[in-house]
Amino acid sequence: MKIEQLYTGCIAQAAYYLESNGEAAIFDPLREVQPYIQKAEKDNAVIKYIFETHFHADFVSGHQDLAKKTGAEIVYGPTAQPEFAALIAADGQEFTVGAYTIKAIHTPGHTLESTCYLLFDENKKPHAIITGDTLFIGDVGRPDLAQALTSELTQEVLASHLYDSLRDKIMVLPDDLIVYPSHGAGSACGKNMSKETTDTLGNQKATNYALRADMTKEEFISELLNGLGRPPAYFPQNVLMNIKGYSSLDEVLKRGVQPLTPEAFKEVVAETGAVMLDVRHEDDFIKEHIPGSIFIGLHGGFAPWVGALLMNVEQPIVLITPEGKEEEAVTRLARVGFDNTLGYLKGGIAAWKAAGLETDSIRSVSPEEFERATEKECVVVDSRKPGEFEGGHVIGAINIPLDFVNEQFESVPQTGDFYLHCAGGYRSVIMASILKARGYHNMINVEKGFGGIKNTAVKTTLNTPVA
């Protein structure tokens, strides 16, 4: 069977391309659809179907743009109610793509419309299953997203549905099936995903906590909900975009890649309240940046951090980018629904300075300099997630996770300098930029984060005996 996983690390998302005898299908496509069209053209194939496993929360699907450009039919599972033309499959309904057969299996739990697709090869033998957010490698989908849209669908209700779906629809399938999920490690759609992005169903039955054969429904619900962090604020907004529709990516790109002179850049910010988003490397931002700009670098977990921290997908944005990275930045913003990019600073920081405009910087120290600073009493803020913090931290450090810094400004030290770090140096600069934009200028960034700190003599819970 010819099936290809198309994995995008920035958002830990997998789309799938299936082709047989001149016909093709795409499963859960990303917003930028041209690569799928080119792949089908290379195979002399026509894209016949666009299968959606559910209304995604963590990214905006490319289903509508792809359908308009190819004439392919969009397919959802039972109970889905999109506000555009789509085929709503019945549970068990089969579709053909060349010599292959695709069977829709309704698996409510992550969402009510969640549907998996069982793939049969040319010999009608079950070969693989595309599981969406129903089953991951090492985990299952979180059941708490629908309550943001419908209060009756509590996480307990959906968790109960998921237990039944897994046991009645998935675990009864052959062990040698290849499992193709929608996400891997790093996605906020689950809590314990493996870095592996495929496996056999048999191995998942043996190793995935949620598929234990002797697990009661009550145990399943308890384990699934335990430690489940709050979903990012942009998730419900992406769901609505996937249900209702959105602007063509071509239109978003045309508007977003407009070059702006420093003066025009300033005018757009003043007139629209646009966020000045600097997507360069953190080292460049530390040295020099536009006062009030927010750093989220393209080389890190860019799109999810934009969604988690800017929160409102309608927020106007103007960009400061490395040269030639303007289109990439606009595209990656659009993946998570941030379509309101209004242009970029032509010539970057060099043009800004040439226009006689002010720049700012972040005080930053090496791990060794931080070690010397801790010889005296100092305040340390750790911007990592609570689980990372619990796994080892600087003695006496305050944990203010970057994920929800916008809600925790009262916890930030108000007077005196404090040292700020994360795991490797990316997230702490994001937090520093947000704090500076809010008027806090008393932080000192620790380069290389906790990874660098561990290599010094700084007292941490990893090298200090517990009394």
Tab-separated table of N, CA and C in Angstrom, residues 151-260:
chain	number	residue	atom	x	y	z
A	151	SER	N	-21.161	23.325	26.759
A	151	SER	CA	-20.938	23.053	28.181
A	151	SER	C	-21.392	21.655	28.599
A	152	GLU	N	-22.369	21.076	27.858
A	152	GLU	CA	-22.874	19.747	28.240
A	152	GLU	C	-21.826	18.658	28.006
A	153	LEU	N	-20.910	18.911	27.075
A	153	LEU	CA	-19.906	17.894	26.763
A	153	LEU	C	-18.716	18.057	27.698
A	154	THR	N	-18.898	17.627	28.918
A	154	THR	CA	-17.825	17.729	29.908
A	154	THR	C	-16.708	16.748	29.566
A	155	GLN	N	-15.561	16.942	30.171
A	155	GLN	CA	-14.442	16.044	29.909
A	155	GLN	C	-14.746	14.626	30.389
A	156	GLU	N	-15.541	14.506	31.440
A	156	GLU	CA	-15.906	13.168	31.941
A	156	GLU	C	-16.812	12.444	30.941
A	157	VAL	N	-17.744	13.186	30.343
A	157	VAL	CA	-18.651	12.587	29.354
A	157	VAL	C	-17.868	12.094	28.136
A	158	LEU	N	-16.996	12.943	27.625
A	158	LEU	CA	-16.231	12.555	26.445
A	158	LEU	C	-15.209	11.466	26.762
A	159	ALA	N	-14.634	11.494	27.958
A	159	ALA	CA	-13.709	10.426	28.348
A	159	ALA	C	-14.418	9.076	28.375
A	160	SER	N	-15.666	9.086	28.813
A	160	SER	CA	-16.464	7.856	28.823
A	160	SER	C	-16.689	7.349	27.400
A	161	HIS	N	-17.005	8.274	26.478
A	161	HIS	CA	-17.170	7.891	25.074
A	161	HIS	C	-15.857	7.330	24.510
A	162	LEU	N	-14.737	7.956	24.867
A	162	LEU	CA	-13.449	7.524	24.341
A	162	LEU	C	-13.104	6.116	24.800
A	163	TYR	N	-13.395	5.807	26.054
A	163	TYR	CA	-13.168	4.459	26.582
A	163	TYR	C	-13.909	3.432	25.730
A	164	ASP	N	-15.174	3.720	25.437
A	164	ASP	CA	-15.980	2.788	24.643
A	164	ASP	C	-15.463	2.692	23.210
A	165	SER	N	-15.103	3.830	22.624
A	165	SER	CA	-14.615	3.829	21.242
A	165	SER	C	-13.347	2.997	21.107
A	166	LEU	N	-12.427	3.162	22.045
A	166	LEU	CA	-11.166	2.425	21.983
A	166	LEU	C	-11.388	0.932	22.106
A	167	ARG	N	-12.241	0.539	23.008
A	167	ARG	CA	-12.441	-0.887	23.259
A	167	ARG	C	-13.387	-1.556	22.260
A	168	ASP	N	-14.404	-0.837	21.816
A	168	ASP	CA	-15.387	-1.449	20.917
A	168	ASP	C	-15.014	-1.319	19.442
A	169	LYS	N	-14.205	-0.295	19.099
A	169	LYS	CA	-13.932	-0.036	17.687
A	169	LYS	C	-12.467	-0.235	17.300
A	170	ILE	N	-11.529	0.020	18.211
A	170	ILE	CA	-10.107	0.001	17.860
A	170	ILE	C	-9.410	-1.258	18.349
A	171	MET	N	-9.569	-1.596	19.612
A	171	MET	CA	-8.823	-2.720	20.181
A	171	MET	C	-9.258	-4.066	19.617
A	172	VAL	N	-10.390	-4.140	18.940
A	172	VAL	CA	-10.861	-5.392	18.330
A	172	VAL	C	-10.222	-5.629	16.961
A	173	LEU	N	-9.460	-4.656	16.464
A	173	LEU	CA	-8.845	-4.762	15.147
A	173	LEU	C	-7.556	-5.582	15.222
A	174	PRO	N	-7.031	-6.051	14.070
A	174	PRO	CA	-5.838	-6.916	14.071
A	174	PRO	C	-4.602	-6.238	14.665
A	175	ASP	N	-3.801	-6.994	15.364
A	175	ASP	CA	-2.611	-6.479	16.031
A	175	ASP	C	-1.560	-5.954	15.056
A	176	ASP	N	-1.548	-6.491	13.830
A	176	ASP	CA	-0.494	-6.076	12.898
A	176	ASP	C	-0.833	-4.791	12.138
A	177	LEU	N	-1.971	-4.185	12.433
A	177	LEU	CA	-2.305	-2.900	11.820
A	177	LEU	C	-1.266	-1.849	12.177
A	178	ILE	N	-0.895	-1.020	11.215
A	178	ILE	CA	-0.023	0.114	11.485
A	178	ILE	C	-0.893	1.275	11.968
A	179	VAL	N	-0.518	1.872	13.075
A	179	VAL	CA	-1.251	3.012	13.630
A	179	VAL	C	-0.597	4.297	13.138
A	180	TYR	N	-1.404	5.128	12.489
A	180	TYR	CA	-0.941	6.433	12.001
A	180	TYR	C	-1.733	7.535	12.713
A	181	PRO	N	-1.175	8.142	13.756
A	181	PRO	CA	-1.891	9.184	14.492
A	181	PRO	C	-1.686	10.574	13.876
A	182	SER	N	-2.447	11.549	14.361
A	182	SER	CA	-2.325	12.919	13.860
A	182	SER	C	-1.209	13.704	14.531
A	183	HIS	N	-0.721	13.237	15.700
A	183	HIS	CA	0.266	14.025	16.438
A	183	HIS	C	1.300	13.139	17.106
A	184	GLY	N	2.447	13.774	17.433
A	184	GLY	CA	3.491	13.139	18.205
A	184	GLY	C	3.882	14.010	19.378
A	185	ALA	N	4.989	13.679	20.024
A	185	ALA	CA	5.444	14.397	21.212
A	185	ALA	C	5.575	15.892	20.918
A	186	GLY	N	5.106	16.689	21.874
A	186	GLY	CA	5.155	18.140	21.722
A	186	GLY	C	3.809	18.751	21.468
A	187	SER	N	2.852	17.949	21.041
A	187	SER	CA	1.501	18.459	20.812
A	187	SER	C	0.761	18.604	22.137
A	188	ALA	N	-0.087	19.638	22.213
A	188	ALA	CA	-0.901	19.844	23.410
A	188	ALA	C	-2.217	19.073	23.347
A	189	CYS	N	-2.375	18.220	22.323
A	189	CYS	CA	-3.615	17.451	22.182
A	189	CYS	C	-3.617	16.191	23.042
A	190	GLY	N	-2.507	15.902	23.698
A	190	GLY	CA	-2.411	14.788	24.625
A	190	GLY	C	-1.366	15.139	25.665
A	191	LYS	N	-1.105	14.243	26.593
A	191	LYS	CA	-0.172	14.578	27.686
A	191	LYS	C	1.046	13.668	27.752
A	192	ASN	N	1.039	12.536	27.020
A	192	ASN	CA	2.107	11.553	27.221
A	192	ASN	C	2.537	10.912	25.911
A	193	MET	N	2.530	11.699	24.822
A	193	MET	CA	2.803	11.126	23.506
A	193	MET	C	4.270	10.755	23.335
A	194	SER	N	4.484	9.677	22.607
A	194	SER	CA	5.832	9.231	22.288
A	194	SER	C	6.431	10.106	21.195
A	195	LYS	N	7.758	10.129	21.126
A	195	LYS	CA	8.424	10.812	20.015
A	195	LYS	C	8.280	9.999	18.731
A	196	GLU	N	7.928	8.726	18.850
A	196	GLU	CA	7.658	7.896	17.669
A	196	GLU	C	6.317	8.310	17.071
A	197	THR	N	6.208	8.227	15.756
A	197	THR	CA	4.969	8.684	15.107
A	197	THR	C	4.196	7.565	14.422
A	198	THR	N	4.677	6.323	14.510
A	198	THR	CA	3.916	5.156	14.052
A	198	THR	C	4.249	3.976	14.959
A	199	ASP	N	3.377	2.982	14.927
A	199	ASP	CA	3.594	1.745	15.683
A	199	ASP	C	2.567	0.744	15.200
A	200	THR	N	2.659	-0.475	15.692
A	200	THR	CA	1.599	-1.447	15.423
A	200	THR	C	0.547	-1.355	16.517
A	201	LEU	N	-0.651	-1.718	16.174
A	201	LEU	CA	-1.723	-1.692	17.174
A	201	LEU	C	-1.431	-2.691	18.289
A	202	GLY	N	-0.852	-3.828	17.941
A	202	GLY	CA	-0.533	-4.828	18.954
A	202	GLY	C	0.429	-4.304	19.992
A	203	ASN	N	1.434	-3.574	19.554
A	203	ASN	CA	2.399	-3.024	20.499
A	203	ASN	C	1.751	-1.952	21.362
A	204	GLN	N	0.857	-1.179	20.791
A	204	GLN	CA	0.149	-0.178	21.585
A	204	GLN	C	-0.754	-0.835	22.632
A	205	LYS	N	-1.378	-1.929	22.292
A	205	LYS	CA	-2.180	-2.662	23.277
A	205	LYS	C	-1.309	-3.118	24.449
A	206	ALA	N	-0.055	-3.421	24.144
A	206	ALA	CA	0.851	-3.927	25.186
A	206	ALA	C	1.493	-2.814	25.998
A	207	THR	N	1.624	-1.615	25.433
A	207	THR	CA	2.423	-0.583	26.098
A	207	THR	C	1.678	0.713	26.418
A	208	ASN	N	0.585	0.982	25.758
A	208	ASN	CA	-0.140	2.238	25.967
A	208	ASN	C	-1.030	2.110	27.204
A	209	TYR	N	-0.818	2.989	28.189
A	209	TYR	CA	-1.565	2.901	29.458
A	209	TYR	C	-3.072	2.887	29.249
A	210	ALA	N	-3.552	3.586	28.208
A	210	ALA	CA	-4.990	3.740	28.004
A	210	ALA	C	-5.636	2.518	27.368
A	211	LEU	N	-4.815	1.562	26.912
A	211	LEU	CA	-5.356	0.375	26.245
A	211	LEU	C	-5.222	-0.891	27.084
A	212	ARG	N	-4.966	-0.738	28.377
A	212	ARG	CA	-4.862	-1.925	29.227
A	212	ARG	C	-6.165	-2.715	29.205
A	213	ALA	N	-6.061	-3.985	28.966
A	213	ALA	CA	-7.253	-4.825	28.801
A	213	ALA	C	-8.094	-4.901	30.066
A	214	ASP	N	-7.437	-4.818	31.250
A	214	ASP	CA	-8.170	-4.976	32.508
A	214	ASP	C	-8.626	-3.642	33.108
A	215	MET	N	-8.518	-2.581	32.365
A	215	MET	CA	-8.820	-1.241	32.872
A	215	MET	C	-10.329	-0.993	32.877
A	216	THR	N	-10.861	-0.594	34.013
A	216	THR	CA	-12.275	-0.243	34.085
A	216	THR	C	-12.479	1.153	33.513
A	217	LYS	N	-13.731	1.475	33.210
A	217	LYS	CA	-14.017	2.805	32.683
A	217	LYS	C	-13.670	3.877	33.699
A	218	GLU	N	-13.934	3.621	34.948
A	218	GLU	CA	-13.634	4.595	36.005
A	218	GLU	C	-12.128	4.830	36.107
A	219	GLU	N	-11.344	3.751	36.027
A	219	GLU	CA	-9.886	3.887	36.066
A	219	GLU	C	-9.377	4.666	34.852
A	220	PHE	N	-9.947	4.370	33.693
A	220	PHE	CA	-9.554	5.055	32.465
A	220	PHE	C	-9.795	6.556	32.591
A	221	ILE	N	-10.977	6.944	33.024
A	221	ILE	CA	-11.319	8.367	33.148
A	221	ILE	C	-10.384	9.047	34.135
A	222	SER	N	-10.126	8.401	35.244
A	222	SER	CA	-9.254	8.984	36.269
A	222	SER	C	-7.831	9.182	35.742
A	223	GLU	N	-7.273	8.143	35.099
A	223	GLU	CA	-5.901	8.248	34.602
A	223	GLU	C	-5.786	9.237	33.447
A	224	LEU	N	-6.813	9.277	32.599
A	224	LEU	CA	-6.776	10.176	31.453
A	224	LEU	C	-6.810	11.641	31.890
A	225	LEU	N	-7.619	11.947	32.897
A	225	LEU	CA	-7.785	13.337	33.315
A	225	LEU	C	-6.720	13.793	34.301
A	226	ASN	N	-6.057	12.851	34.959
A	226	ASN	CA	-5.032	13.221	35.937
A	226	ASN	C	-3.841	13.882	35.259
A	227	GLY	N	-3.507	15.082	35.698
A	227	GLY	CA	-2.356	15.791	35.154
A	227	GLY	C	-2.581	16.422	33.797
A	228	LEU	N	-3.823	16.461	33.353
A	228	LEU	CA	-4.136	17.067	32.060
A	228	LEU	C	-4.156	18.587	32.202
A	229	GLY	N	-3.169	19.253	31.648
A	229	GLY	CA	-3.094	20.712	31.754
A	229	GLY	C	-4.179	21.402	30.956
A	230	ARG	N	-4.389	22.668	31.256
A	230	ARG	CA	-5.394	23.442	30.544
A	230	ARG	C	-4.975	23.641	29.085
A	231	PRO	N	-5.891	23.499	28.129
A	231	PRO	CA	-5.520	23.682	26.722
A	231	PRO	C	-5.233	25.145	26.416
A	232	PRO	N	-4.404	25.414	25.421
A	232	PRO	CA	-4.120	26.798	25.039
A	232	PRO	C	-5.375	27.553	24.620
A	233	ALA	N	-5.356	28.870	24.820
A	233	ALA	CA	-6.539	29.703	24.590
A	233	ALA	C	-6.971	29.725	23.128
A	234	TYR	N	-6.052	29.498	22.200
A	234	TYR	CA	-6.426	29.595	20.788
A	234	TYR	C	-7.140	28.353	20.262
A	235	PHE	N	-7.151	27.272	21.017
A	235	PHE	CA	-7.749	26.022	20.542
A	235	PHE	C	-9.216	26.191	20.113
A	236	PRO	N	-10.095	26.749	20.951
A	236	PRO	CA	-11.503	26.887	20.521
A	236	PRO	C	-11.649	27.754	19.275
A	237	GLN	N	-10.778	28.741	19.108
A	237	GLN	CA	-10.851	29.617	17.939
A	237	GLN	C	-10.489	28.863	16.668
A	238	ASN	N	-9.500	27.963	16.757
A	238	ASN	CA	-9.148	27.141	15.599
A	238	ASN	C	-10.268	26.179	15.251
A	239	VAL	N	-10.932	25.614	16.255
A	239	VAL	CA	-12.066	24.727	16.004
A	239	VAL	C	-13.132	25.454	15.192
A	240	LEU	N	-13.466	26.680	15.602
A	240	LEU	CA	-14.495	27.445	14.897
A	240	LEU	C	-14.071	27.770	13.468
A	241	MET	N	-12.793	28.067	13.256
A	241	MET	CA	-12.320	28.325	11.895
A	241	MET	C	-12.451	27.068	11.041
A	242	ASN	N	-12.174	25.910	11.627
A	242	ASN	CA	-12.284	24.662	10.881
A	242	ASN	C	-13.736	24.290	10.590
A	243	ILE	N	-14.653	24.739	11.438
A	243	ILE	CA	-16.075	24.479	11.220
A	243	ILE	C	-16.678	25.476	10.239
A	244	LYS	N	-16.356	26.750	10.436
A	244	LYS	CA	-17.018	27.821	9.690
A	244	LYS	C	-16.330	28.171	8.371
A	245	GLY	N	-15.014	28.012	8.303
A	245	GLY	CA	-14.272	28.419	7.127
A	245	GLY	C	-13.332	29.570	7.438
A	246	TYR	N	-12.546	29.969	6.436
A	246	TYR	CA	-11.492	30.939	6.670
A	246	TYR	C	-11.066	31.540	5.338
A	247	SER	N	-10.235	32.584	5.396
A	247	SER	CA	-9.712	33.201	4.179
A	247	SER	C	-8.712	32.257	3.506
A	248	SER	N	-8.610	32.364	2.188
A	248	SER	CA	-7.627	31.580	1.459
A	248	SER	C	-6.230	31.961	1.925
A	249	LEU	N	-5.357	30.970	2.027
A	249	LEU	CA	-3.975	31.245	2.412
A	249	LEU	C	-3.307	32.183	1.410
A	250	ASP	N	-3.717	32.122	0.147
A	250	ASP	CA	-3.156	33.024	-0.857
A	250	ASP	C	-3.424	34.481	-0.478
A	251	GLU	N	-4.634	34.766	0.008
A	251	GLU	CA	-4.978	36.130	0.432
A	251	GLU	C	-4.189	36.527	1.677
A	252	VAL	N	-4.050	35.602	2.612
A	252	VAL	CA	-3.307	35.873	3.847
A	252	VAL	C	-1.849	36.205	3.526
A	253	LEU	N	-1.260	35.435	2.612
A	253	LEU	CA	0.133	35.667	2.234
A	253	LEU	C	0.303	37.005	1.512
A	254	LYS	N	-0.617	37.321	0.626
A	254	LYS	CA	-0.523	38.580	-0.124
A	254	LYS	C	-0.488	39.770	0.817
A	255	ARG	N	-1.332	39.731	1.843
A	255	ARG	CA	-1.379	40.826	2.817
A	255	ARG	C	-0.178	40.784	3.757
A	256	GLY	N	0.212	39.591	4.158
A	256	GLY	CA	1.227	39.449	5.197
A	256	GLY	C	2.640	39.739	4.759
A	257	VAL	N	2.950	39.554	3.483
A	257	VAL	CA	4.332	39.756	3.033
A	257	VAL	C	4.548	41.138	2.419
A	258	GLN	N	3.685	42.083	2.771
A	258	GLN	CA	3.898	43.453	2.315
A	258	GLN	C	5.106	44.062	3.034
A	259	PRO	N	6.092	44.595	2.294
A	259	PRO	CA	7.234	45.238	2.943
A	259	PRO	C	6.850	46.612	3.490
A	260	LEU	N	7.280	46.921	4.696
A	260	LEU	CA	6.962	48.201	5.338
A	260	LEU	C	8.251	48.941	5.674
